[in-house]
Amino acid sequence: MDLHVAEIRQALMYQSGTFRRSALKFLVFVSGMAILMAALYHGECTPGGTLNPRTTDDCTHLGHAPWWYFMAALDSVVLPMLGLMWVSEAMRGGMIARCSRPLYQLLDVLAFSAAVTRPGTPYTESIKLSQRVSQLGQPLRTFADHASSDFGNRQALRGNLVAHVNQVDATFGKVANQLVSDRESSARKLGELAALGANSIAVGRFAAVLPAEELAVDAPLEPDQLDGRRLAKACLWSVASVTTFFLALSLLGAPSALLLPMAMIAFIVLVYGILAFQYGLLEASRLTRSIGGFFSANPPM
């Protein structure tokens, strides 16, 4: 099979800035938390302030320490941890360009497919190959998110990439399901697909990991399944948002007798707003009516 070794080797080259950017973001977050801790501690140890010190608090030493003392103390613990993380990532080969990371899983599939096609290979090797194929889904979806972010983070681009990698994953899974009946032919086909995918990612064809003629045709979702997914997604976002907002209001002292009815109204309004933003007013009206139909004796419209 035609494997673009030079391009794959180039794509797997070490990227010095990958870990550095992640470590810098982590240090900024930890330093911000340390400054916040220092501000709260100083506020608690200040007589007459908003926070009252407890009898067990020791405000004699750290109460007069500057904010950078807290930040330096916490960062001195974090820096050795980042060093260990760097060694671990280097050993696993994780510090490459993030859109090239599925190459590791694809090359694993290629190596195991070659092992299965050898004469006299036990069937346990085909089990390992099937397991490697089942592990492709998450790296491919993460790869689609990274590629869409790198190329503008547009919703249409993200949707196209996610739909394509889902088809790629379904194609690998469909061929892997045939390992039980004809493992040599299936393993050879999986090796060809892995080589095609690795070549495409190595040269930057992110929207065509596999050619169109190789992709499996997924069965379309039933209308009620599609409606259920849309409604469930909107309800989950609404529940999370309403719970967070009204929990904050309750902590500020708002009465629960007022918050509960307001939360129910806010939940329905937010679900309708999310659906209207994504699918339009007519579709949002139809889907929100199905919530009422679920709790009534009549079937949803």
C-alpha positions as YAML, in Angstrom:
chain: A
units: angstrom
residues:
- id: 1
  name: MET
  ca: [0.00, 0.00, 0.00]
- id: 2
  name: ASP
  ca: [1.07, 3.57, -0.68]
- id: 3
  name: LEU
  ca: [2.05, 5.16, 2.65]
- id: 4
  name: HIS
  ca: [3.41, 8.73, 2.57]
- id: 5
  name: VAL
  ca: [6.23, 8.12, 5.02]
- id: 6
  name: ALA
  ca: [7.96, 11.47, 4.59]
- id: 7
  name: GLU
  ca: [4.76, 13.48, 5.11]
- id: 8
  name: ILE
  ca: [3.74, 11.38, 8.13]
- id: 9
  name: ARG
  ca: [7.18, 11.79, 9.66]
- id: 10
  name: GLN
  ca: [6.95, 15.54, 9.12]
- id: 11
  name: ALA
  ca: [3.50, 15.65, 10.74]
- id: 12
  name: LEU
  ca: [4.80, 13.74, 13.78]
- id: 13
  name: MET
  ca: [7.65, 16.17, 14.43]
- id: 14
  name: TYR
  ca: [7.97, 17.63, 17.92]
- id: 15
  name: GLN
  ca: [6.31, 21.04, 18.32]
- id: 16
  name: SER
  ca: [8.10, 23.04, 20.99]
- id: 17
  name: GLY
  ca: [5.28, 25.53, 21.49]
- id: 18
  name: THR
  ca: [2.50, 22.99, 22.07]
- id: 19
  name: PHE
  ca: [3.30, 22.16, 25.67]
- id: 20
  name: ARG
  ca: [4.60, 25.66, 26.39]
- id: 21
  name: ARG
  ca: [1.24, 27.22, 25.53]
- id: 22
  name: SER
  ca: [-0.66, 24.71, 27.64]
- id: 23
  name: ALA
  ca: [1.72, 25.16, 30.58]
- id: 24
  name: LEU
  ca: [1.44, 28.96, 30.35]
- id: 25
  name: LYS
  ca: [-2.37, 28.82, 30.43]
- id: 26
  name: PHE
  ca: [-2.24, 26.49, 33.43]
- id: 27
  name: LEU
  ca: [0.20, 28.76, 35.28]
- id: 28
  name: VAL
  ca: [-1.97, 31.81, 34.60]
- id: 29
  name: PHE
  ca: [-4.99, 29.98, 35.99]
- id: 30
  name: VAL
  ca: [-3.12, 28.80, 39.10]
- id: 31
  name: SER
  ca: [-1.67, 32.26, 39.68]
- id: 32
  name: GLY
  ca: [-5.11, 33.83, 39.40]
- id: 33
  name: MET
  ca: [-6.49, 31.36, 41.94]
- id: 34
  name: ALA
  ca: [-3.58, 32.16, 44.27]
- id: 35
  name: ILE
  ca: [-4.25, 35.92, 44.00]
- id: 36
  name: LEU
  ca: [-7.93, 35.28, 44.70]
- id: 37
  name: MET
  ca: [-7.01, 33.22, 47.78]
- id: 38
  name: ALA
  ca: [-4.73, 36.02, 48.98]
- id: 39
  name: ALA
  ca: [-7.48, 38.62, 48.53]
- id: 40
  name: LEU
  ca: [-10.01, 36.52, 50.45]
- id: 41
  name: TYR
  ca: [-7.49, 35.75, 53.20]
- id: 42
  name: HIS
  ca: [-6.54, 39.38, 53.63]
- id: 43
  name: GLY
  ca: [-10.21, 40.38, 53.62]
- id: 44
  name: GLU
  ca: [-11.01, 37.81, 56.27]
- id: 45
  name: CYS
  ca: [-8.11, 38.91, 58.45]
- id: 46
  name: THR
  ca: [-9.02, 42.61, 58.20]
- id: 47
  name: PRO
  ca: [-11.02, 43.81, 61.24]
- id: 48
  name: GLY
  ca: [-14.29, 45.44, 60.29]
- id: 49
  name: GLY
  ca: [-14.21, 44.03, 56.75]
- id: 50
  name: THR
  ca: [-16.89, 42.14, 54.87]
- id: 51
  name: LEU
  ca: [-15.52, 38.74, 55.93]
- id: 52
  name: ASN
  ca: [-15.32, 37.99, 59.63]
- id: 53
  name: PRO
  ca: [-12.33, 35.93, 60.87]
- id: 54
  name: ARG
  ca: [-13.05, 32.67, 62.64]
- id: 55
  name: THR
  ca: [-11.57, 31.85, 66.03]
- id: 56
  name: THR
  ca: [-9.38, 29.16, 64.47]
- id: 57
  name: ASP
  ca: [-7.85, 31.42, 61.81]
- id: 58
  name: ASP
  ca: [-4.22, 32.46, 62.24]
- id: 59
  name: CYS
  ca: [-3.88, 35.99, 60.91]
- id: 60
  name: THR
  ca: [-0.56, 36.82, 62.56]
- id: 61
  name: HIS
  ca: [1.83, 35.85, 59.74]
- id: 62
  name: LEU
  ca: [0.09, 35.42, 56.40]
- id: 63
  name: GLY
  ca: [-2.34, 38.25, 57.05]
- id: 64
  name: HIS
  ca: [0.42, 40.77, 56.23]
- id: 65
  name: ALA
  ca: [2.04, 38.81, 53.39]
- id: 66
  name: PRO
  ca: [1.84, 40.39, 49.89]
- id: 67
  name: TRP
  ca: [-0.21, 38.79, 47.13]
- id: 68
  name: TRP
  ca: [2.86, 37.55, 45.23]
- id: 69
  name: TYR
  ca: [3.85, 35.44, 48.26]
- id: 70
  name: PHE
  ca: [0.76, 33.28, 47.77]
- id: 71
  name: MET
  ca: [1.31, 33.08, 44.02]
- id: 72
  name: ALA
  ca: [5.00, 32.11, 44.36]
- id: 73
  name: ALA
  ca: [4.20, 29.49, 46.99]
- id: 74
  name: LEU
  ca: [1.55, 27.82, 44.82]
- id: 75
  name: ASP
  ca: [3.57, 28.07, 41.60]
- id: 76
  name: SER
  ca: [6.59, 26.49, 43.32]
- id: 77
  name: VAL
  ca: [4.47, 23.37, 43.81]
- id: 78
  name: VAL
  ca: [3.00, 23.47, 40.31]
- id: 79
  name: LEU
  ca: [6.28, 23.87, 38.40]
- id: 80
  name: PRO
  ca: [7.69, 20.42, 39.35]
- id: 81
  name: MET
  ca: [4.35, 18.91, 38.38]
- id: 82
  name: LEU
  ca: [4.59, 20.57, 34.96]
- id: 83
  name: GLY
  ca: [8.08, 19.10, 34.56]
- id: 84
  name: LEU
  ca: [6.74, 15.60, 35.22]
- id: 85
  name: MET
  ca: [3.88, 16.24, 32.81]
- id: 86
  name: TRP
  ca: [6.36, 17.32, 30.13]
- id: 87
  name: VAL
  ca: [8.35, 14.10, 30.53]
- id: 88
  name: SER
  ca: [5.17, 12.03, 30.41]
- id: 89
  name: GLU
  ca: [3.89, 13.80, 27.30]
- id: 90
  name: ALA
  ca: [7.27, 13.47, 25.57]
- id: 91
  name: MET
  ca: [7.34, 9.72, 26.30]
- id: 92
  name: ARG
  ca: [3.82, 9.30, 24.88]
- id: 93
  name: GLY
  ca: [4.58, 11.48, 21.87]
- id: 94
  name: GLY
  ca: [1.84, 13.95, 22.69]
- id: 95
  name: MET
  ca: [3.69, 17.15, 21.82]
- id: 96
  name: ILE
  ca: [2.98, 17.26, 18.12]
- id: 97
  name: ALA
  ca: [0.59, 19.45, 16.15]
- id: 98
  name: ARG
  ca: [-2.85, 18.70, 17.59]
- id: 99
  name: CYS
  ca: [-4.46, 18.04, 14.20]
- id: 100
  name: SER
  ca: [-1.86, 15.29, 13.62]
- id: 101
  name: ARG
  ca: [-2.59, 13.34, 16.80]
- id: 102
  name: PRO
  ca: [-4.99, 10.78, 15.23]
- id: 103
  name: LEU
  ca: [-1.97, 9.51, 13.30]
- id: 104
  name: TYR
  ca: [-0.91, 7.49, 16.34]
- id: 105
  name: GLN
  ca: [-4.18, 5.54, 16.44]
- id: 106
  name: LEU
  ca: [-4.26, 5.11, 12.67]
- id: 107
  name: LEU
  ca: [-0.70, 3.78, 12.60]
- id: 108
  name: ASP
  ca: [-1.61, 1.40, 15.45]
- id: 109
  name: VAL
  ca: [-4.50, 0.06, 13.37]
- id: 110
  name: LEU
  ca: [-2.14, -0.32, 10.41]
- id: 111
  name: ALA
  ca: [0.42, -2.23, 12.49]
- id: 112
  name: PHE
  ca: [-2.14, -4.58, 14.03]
- id: 113
  name: SER
  ca: [-3.81, -5.20, 10.66]
- id: 114
  name: ALA
  ca: [-0.43, -6.24, 9.26]
- id: 115
  name: ALA
  ca: [0.01, -8.65, 12.19]
- id: 116
  name: VAL
  ca: [-3.41, -10.22, 11.62]
- id: 117
  name: THR
  ca: [-2.74, -10.88, 7.92]
- id: 118
  name: ARG
  ca: [0.40, -12.90, 8.67]
- id: 119
  name: PRO
  ca: [-0.10, -16.66, 8.27]
- id: 120
  name: GLY
  ca: [-0.55, -18.59, 11.49]
- id: 121
  name: THR
  ca: [-1.54, -15.56, 13.55]
- id: 122
  name: PRO
  ca: [-3.89, -16.45, 16.44]
- id: 123
  name: TYR
  ca: [-7.35, -14.97, 16.53]
- id: 124
  name: THR
  ca: [-6.45, -12.92, 19.61]
- id: 125
  name: GLU
  ca: [-4.58, -10.50, 17.34]
- id: 126
  name: SER
  ca: [-7.81, -9.75, 15.49]
- id: 127
  name: ILE
  ca: [-9.43, -8.98, 18.86]
- id: 128
  name: LYS
  ca: [-6.66, -6.47, 19.55]
- id: 129
  name: LEU
  ca: [-7.19, -4.98, 16.10]
- id: 130
  name: SER
  ca: [-10.92, -4.60, 16.76]
- id: 131
  name: GLN
  ca: [-10.15, -2.88, 20.05]
- id: 132
  name: ARG
  ca: [-7.80, -0.44, 18.30]
- id: 133
  name: VAL
  ca: [-10.53, 0.38, 15.78]
- id: 134
  name: SER
  ca: [-13.04, 1.03, 18.58]
- id: 135
  name: GLN
  ca: [-10.59, 3.55, 20.07]
- id: 136
  name: LEU
  ca: [-10.53, 5.67, 16.91]
- id: 137
  name: GLY
  ca: [-13.80, 7.51, 17.53]
- id: 138
  name: GLN
  ca: [-12.76, 9.90, 20.29]
- id: 139
  name: PRO
  ca: [-9.42, 10.98, 18.71]
- id: 140
  name: LEU
  ca: [-11.20, 11.64, 15.41]
- id: 141
  name: ARG
  ca: [-13.89, 13.79, 17.05]
- id: 142
  name: THR
  ca: [-11.28, 15.71, 19.01]
- id: 143
  name: PHE
  ca: [-9.34, 16.16, 15.78]
- id: 144
  name: ALA
  ca: [-12.48, 17.62, 14.12]
- id: 145
  name: ASP
  ca: [-12.87, 20.13, 16.97]
- id: 146
  name: HIS
  ca: [-9.22, 21.15, 16.74]
- id: 147
  name: ALA
  ca: [-9.32, 21.54, 12.96]
- id: 148
  name: SER
  ca: [-12.49, 23.64, 13.06]
- id: 149
  name: SER
  ca: [-11.00, 25.86, 15.78]
- id: 150
  name: ASP
  ca: [-7.76, 26.33, 13.85]
- id: 151
  name: PHE
  ca: [-9.58, 27.26, 10.66]
- id: 152
  name: GLY
  ca: [-11.97, 29.87, 12.05]
- id: 153
  name: ASN
  ca: [-14.33, 28.09, 14.47]
- id: 154
  name: ARG
  ca: [-17.31, 28.53, 12.14]
- id: 155
  name: GLN
  ca: [-20.41, 26.48, 12.92]
- id: 156
  name: ALA
  ca: [-20.86, 25.18, 9.36]
- id: 157
  name: LEU
  ca: [-17.23, 24.08, 9.17]
- id: 158
  name: ARG
  ca: [-17.45, 22.33, 12.53]
- id: 159
  name: GLY
  ca: [-20.65, 20.56, 11.51]
- id: 160
  name: ASN
  ca: [-19.14, 19.33, 8.25]
- id: 161
  name: LEU
  ca: [-15.97, 18.06, 9.92]
- id: 162
  name: VAL
  ca: [-17.85, 16.29, 12.70]
- id: 163
  name: ALA
  ca: [-20.22, 14.67, 10.21]
- id: 164
  name: HIS
  ca: [-17.27, 13.52, 8.11]
- id: 165
  name: VAL
  ca: [-15.28, 11.98, 10.98]
- id: 166
  name: ASN
  ca: [-18.45, 10.23, 12.17]
- id: 167
  name: GLN
  ca: [-18.70, 8.64, 8.74]
- id: 168
  name: VAL
  ca: [-15.01, 7.72, 8.91]
- id: 169
  name: ASP
  ca: [-15.52, 6.09, 12.30]
- id: 170
  name: ALA
  ca: [-18.59, 4.24, 11.02]
- id: 171
  name: THR
  ca: [-16.59, 2.99, 8.02]
- id: 172
  name: PHE
  ca: [-13.85, 1.55, 10.22]
- id: 173
  name: GLY
  ca: [-16.45, -0.01, 12.52]
- id: 174
  name: LYS
  ca: [-18.34, -1.60, 9.64]
- id: 175
  name: VAL
  ca: [-15.19, -3.28, 8.33]
- id: 176
  name: ALA
  ca: [-14.09, -4.31, 11.84]
- id: 177
  name: ASN
  ca: [-17.41, -6.08, 12.35]
- id: 178
  name: GLN
  ca: [-16.41, -8.49, 9.57]
- id: 179
  name: LEU
  ca: [-13.27, -9.66, 11.41]
- id: 180
  name: VAL
  ca: [-15.23, -12.56, 12.91]
- id: 181
  name: SER
  ca: [-16.24, -13.98, 9.54]
- id: 182
  name: ASP
  ca: [-13.23, -13.11, 7.36]
- id: 183
  name: ARG
  ca: [-10.42, -11.68, 9.42]
- id: 184
  name: GLU
  ca: [-7.67, -11.66, 6.77]
- id: 185
  name: SER
  ca: [-9.67, -9.70, 4.19]
- id: 186
  name: SER
  ca: [-11.11, -7.41, 6.84]
- id: 187
  name: ALA
  ca: [-7.68, -6.77, 8.37]
- id: 188
  name: ARG
  ca: [-6.26, -5.99, 4.95]
- id: 189
  name: LYS
  ca: [-9.11, -3.57, 4.28]
- id: 190
  name: LEU
  ca: [-8.60, -1.92, 7.67]
- id: 191
  name: GLY
  ca: [-4.93, -1.48, 6.87]
- id: 192
  name: GLU
  ca: [-5.78, 0.18, 3.58]
- id: 193
  name: LEU
  ca: [-8.25, 2.53, 5.29]
- id: 194
  name: ALA
  ca: [-5.73, 3.37, 8.02]
- id: 195
  name: ALA
  ca: [-3.08, 4.17, 5.40]
- id: 196
  name: LEU
  ca: [-5.52, 6.37, 3.47]
- id: 197
  name: GLY
  ca: [-6.52, 8.20, 6.65]
- id: 198
  name: ALA
  ca: [-2.93, 8.69, 7.78]
- id: 199
  name: ASN
  ca: [-1.91, 10.03, 4.36]
- id: 200
  name: SER
  ca: [-4.82, 12.49, 4.29]
- id: 201
  name: ILE
  ca: [-4.17, 13.86, 7.78]
- id: 202
  name: ALA
  ca: [-0.42, 14.07, 7.16]
- id: 203
  name: VAL
  ca: [-0.88, 16.28, 4.10]
- id: 204
  name: GLY
  ca: [-3.65, 18.38, 5.67]
- id: 205
  name: ARG
  ca: [-6.75, 16.99, 3.92]
- id: 206
  name: PHE
  ca: [-8.78, 17.27, 7.11]
- id: 207
  name: ALA
  ca: [-12.18, 17.38, 5.38]
- id: 208
  name: ALA
  ca: [-11.42, 14.22, 3.38]
- id: 209
  name: VAL
  ca: [-9.77, 11.78, 5.78]
- id: 210
  name: LEU
  ca: [-11.18, 8.97, 3.65]
- id: 211
  name: PRO
  ca: [-12.31, 9.40, 0.02]
- id: 212
  name: ALA
  ca: [-16.04, 9.57, -0.59]
- id: 213
  name: GLU
  ca: [-16.16, 6.19, -2.32]
- id: 214
  name: GLU
  ca: [-14.81, 4.48, 0.81]
- id: 215
  name: LEU
  ca: [-17.23, 6.04, 3.30]
- id: 216
  name: ALA
  ca: [-20.05, 3.98, 4.72]
- id: 217
  name: VAL
  ca: [-23.53, 5.36, 4.25]
- id: 218
  name: ASP
  ca: [-25.08, 5.86, 7.67]
- id: 219
  name: ALA
  ca: [-28.76, 5.10, 8.12]
- id: 220
  name: PRO
  ca: [-30.68, 8.37, 8.55]
- id: 221
  name: LEU
  ca: [-32.19, 9.09, 11.93]
- id: 222
  name: GLU
  ca: [-35.91, 8.65, 12.38]
- id: 223
  name: PRO
  ca: [-37.81, 11.95, 12.75]
- id: 224
  name: ASP
  ca: [-38.68, 11.29, 16.39]
- id: 225
  name: GLN
  ca: [-35.06, 10.43, 17.16]
- id: 226
  name: LEU
  ca: [-33.89, 13.68, 15.58]
- id: 227
  name: ASP
  ca: [-36.52, 15.69, 17.45]
- id: 228
  name: GLY
  ca: [-35.60, 13.94, 20.69]
- id: 229
  name: ARG
  ca: [-31.94, 14.81, 20.32]
- id: 230
  name: ARG
  ca: [-32.69, 18.45, 19.57]
- id: 231
  name: LEU
  ca: [-35.10, 18.75, 22.49]
- id: 232
  name: ALA
  ca: [-32.86, 16.88, 24.94]
- id: 233
  name: LYS
  ca: [-29.88, 19.08, 24.09]
- id: 234
  name: ALA
  ca: [-31.88, 22.28, 24.58]
- id: 235
  name: CYS
  ca: [-33.38, 21.00, 27.86]
- id: 236
  name: LEU
  ca: [-29.98, 20.06, 29.27]
- id: 237
  name: TRP
  ca: [-28.53, 23.49, 28.47]
- id: 238
  name: SER
  ca: [-31.59, 25.16, 29.95]
- id: 239
  name: VAL
  ca: [-31.52, 23.11, 33.16]
- id: 240
  name: ALA
  ca: [-27.82, 23.80, 33.68]
- id: 241
  name: SER
  ca: [-28.19, 27.54, 33.07]
- id: 242
  name: VAL
  ca: [-31.34, 28.00, 35.16]
- id: 243
  name: THR
  ca: [-29.96, 25.93, 38.05]
- id: 244
  name: THR
  ca: [-26.71, 27.91, 38.14]
- id: 245
  name: PHE
  ca: [-28.43, 31.30, 37.97]
- id: 246
  name: PHE
  ca: [-31.15, 30.65, 40.52]
- id: 247
  name: LEU
  ca: [-28.74, 28.88, 42.90]
- id: 248
  name: ALA
  ca: [-26.66, 32.06, 42.89]
- id: 249
  name: LEU
  ca: [-29.82, 34.11, 43.63]
- id: 250
  name: SER
  ca: [-30.74, 31.81, 46.51]
- id: 251
  name: LEU
  ca: [-27.28, 32.22, 48.02]
- id: 252
  name: LEU
  ca: [-27.78, 35.98, 47.88]
- id: 253
  name: GLY
  ca: [-30.93, 35.60, 49.99]
- id: 254
  name: ALA
  ca: [-33.77, 35.58, 47.45]
- id: 255
  name: PRO
  ca: [-36.88, 33.76, 48.79]
- id: 256
  name: SER
  ca: [-37.46, 30.26, 47.45]
- id: 257
  name: ALA
  ca: [-41.21, 30.86, 47.16]
- id: 258
  name: LEU
  ca: [-40.44, 33.40, 44.43]
- id: 259
  name: LEU
  ca: [-37.54, 31.54, 42.81]
- id: 260
  name: LEU
  ca: [-39.33, 28.24, 42.10]
- id: 261
  name: PRO
  ca: [-42.10, 29.58, 39.81]
- id: 262
  name: MET
  ca: [-39.63, 31.92, 38.15]
- id: 263
  name: ALA
  ca: [-37.29, 28.98, 37.49]
- id: 264
  name: MET
  ca: [-40.06, 27.01, 35.74]
- id: 265
  name: ILE
  ca: [-40.90, 29.96, 33.51]
- id: 266
  name: ALA
  ca: [-37.23, 30.63, 32.79]
- id: 267
  name: PHE
  ca: [-36.67, 26.97, 31.88]
- id: 268
  name: ILE
  ca: [-39.42, 26.98, 29.22]
- id: 269
  name: VAL
  ca: [-38.42, 30.39, 27.85]
- id: 270
  name: LEU
  ca: [-34.76, 29.38, 27.61]
- id: 271
  name: VAL
  ca: [-35.57, 26.07, 25.90]
- id: 272
  name: TYR
  ca: [-37.68, 27.97, 23.35]
- id: 273
  name: GLY
  ca: [-34.92, 30.53, 22.83]
- id: 274
  name: ILE
  ca: [-32.25, 27.88, 22.25]
- id: 275
  name: LEU
  ca: [-34.42, 25.99, 19.76]
- id: 276
  name: ALA
  ca: [-35.45, 29.20, 17.98]
- id: 277
  name: PHE
  ca: [-31.83, 30.30, 17.67]
- id: 278
  name: GLN
  ca: [-30.75, 26.97, 16.18]
- id: 279
  name: TYR
  ca: [-33.75, 25.82, 14.12]
- id: 280
  name: GLY
  ca: [-36.13, 28.78, 13.70]
- id: 281
  name: LEU
  ca: [-39.37, 29.90, 15.31]
- id: 282
  name: LEU
  ca: [-41.72, 27.37, 13.69]
- id: 283
  name: GLU
  ca: [-39.55, 24.41, 14.66]
- id: 284
  name: ALA
  ca: [-39.09, 25.81, 18.17]
- id: 285
  name: SER
  ca: [-42.86, 26.16, 18.62]
- id: 286
  name: ARG
  ca: [-43.48, 22.59, 17.45]
- id: 287
  name: LEU
  ca: [-40.78, 21.11, 19.67]
- id: 288
  name: THR
  ca: [-41.75, 23.05, 22.81]
- id: 289
  name: ARG
  ca: [-45.38, 21.91, 22.38]
- id: 290
  name: SER
  ca: [-44.09, 18.35, 22.60]
- id: 291
  name: ILE
  ca: [-42.93, 19.04, 26.18]
- id: 292
  name: GLY
  ca: [-46.53, 19.77, 27.19]
- id: 293
  name: GLY
  ca: [-47.72, 16.75, 25.23]
- id: 294
  name: PHE
  ca: [-45.32, 14.53, 27.16]
- id: 295
  name: PHE
  ca: [-46.99, 15.44, 30.49]
- id: 296
  name: SER
  ca: [-50.53, 15.29, 29.14]
- id: 297
  name: ALA
  ca: [-52.68, 12.36, 28.10]
- id: 298
  name: ASN
  ca: [-52.43, 13.27, 24.44]
- id: 299
  name: PRO
  ca: [-49.39, 12.19, 22.38]
- id: 300
  name: PRO
  ca: [-46.86, 14.89, 21.42]
- id: 301
  name: MET
  ca: [-47.53, 16.73, 18.16]
...
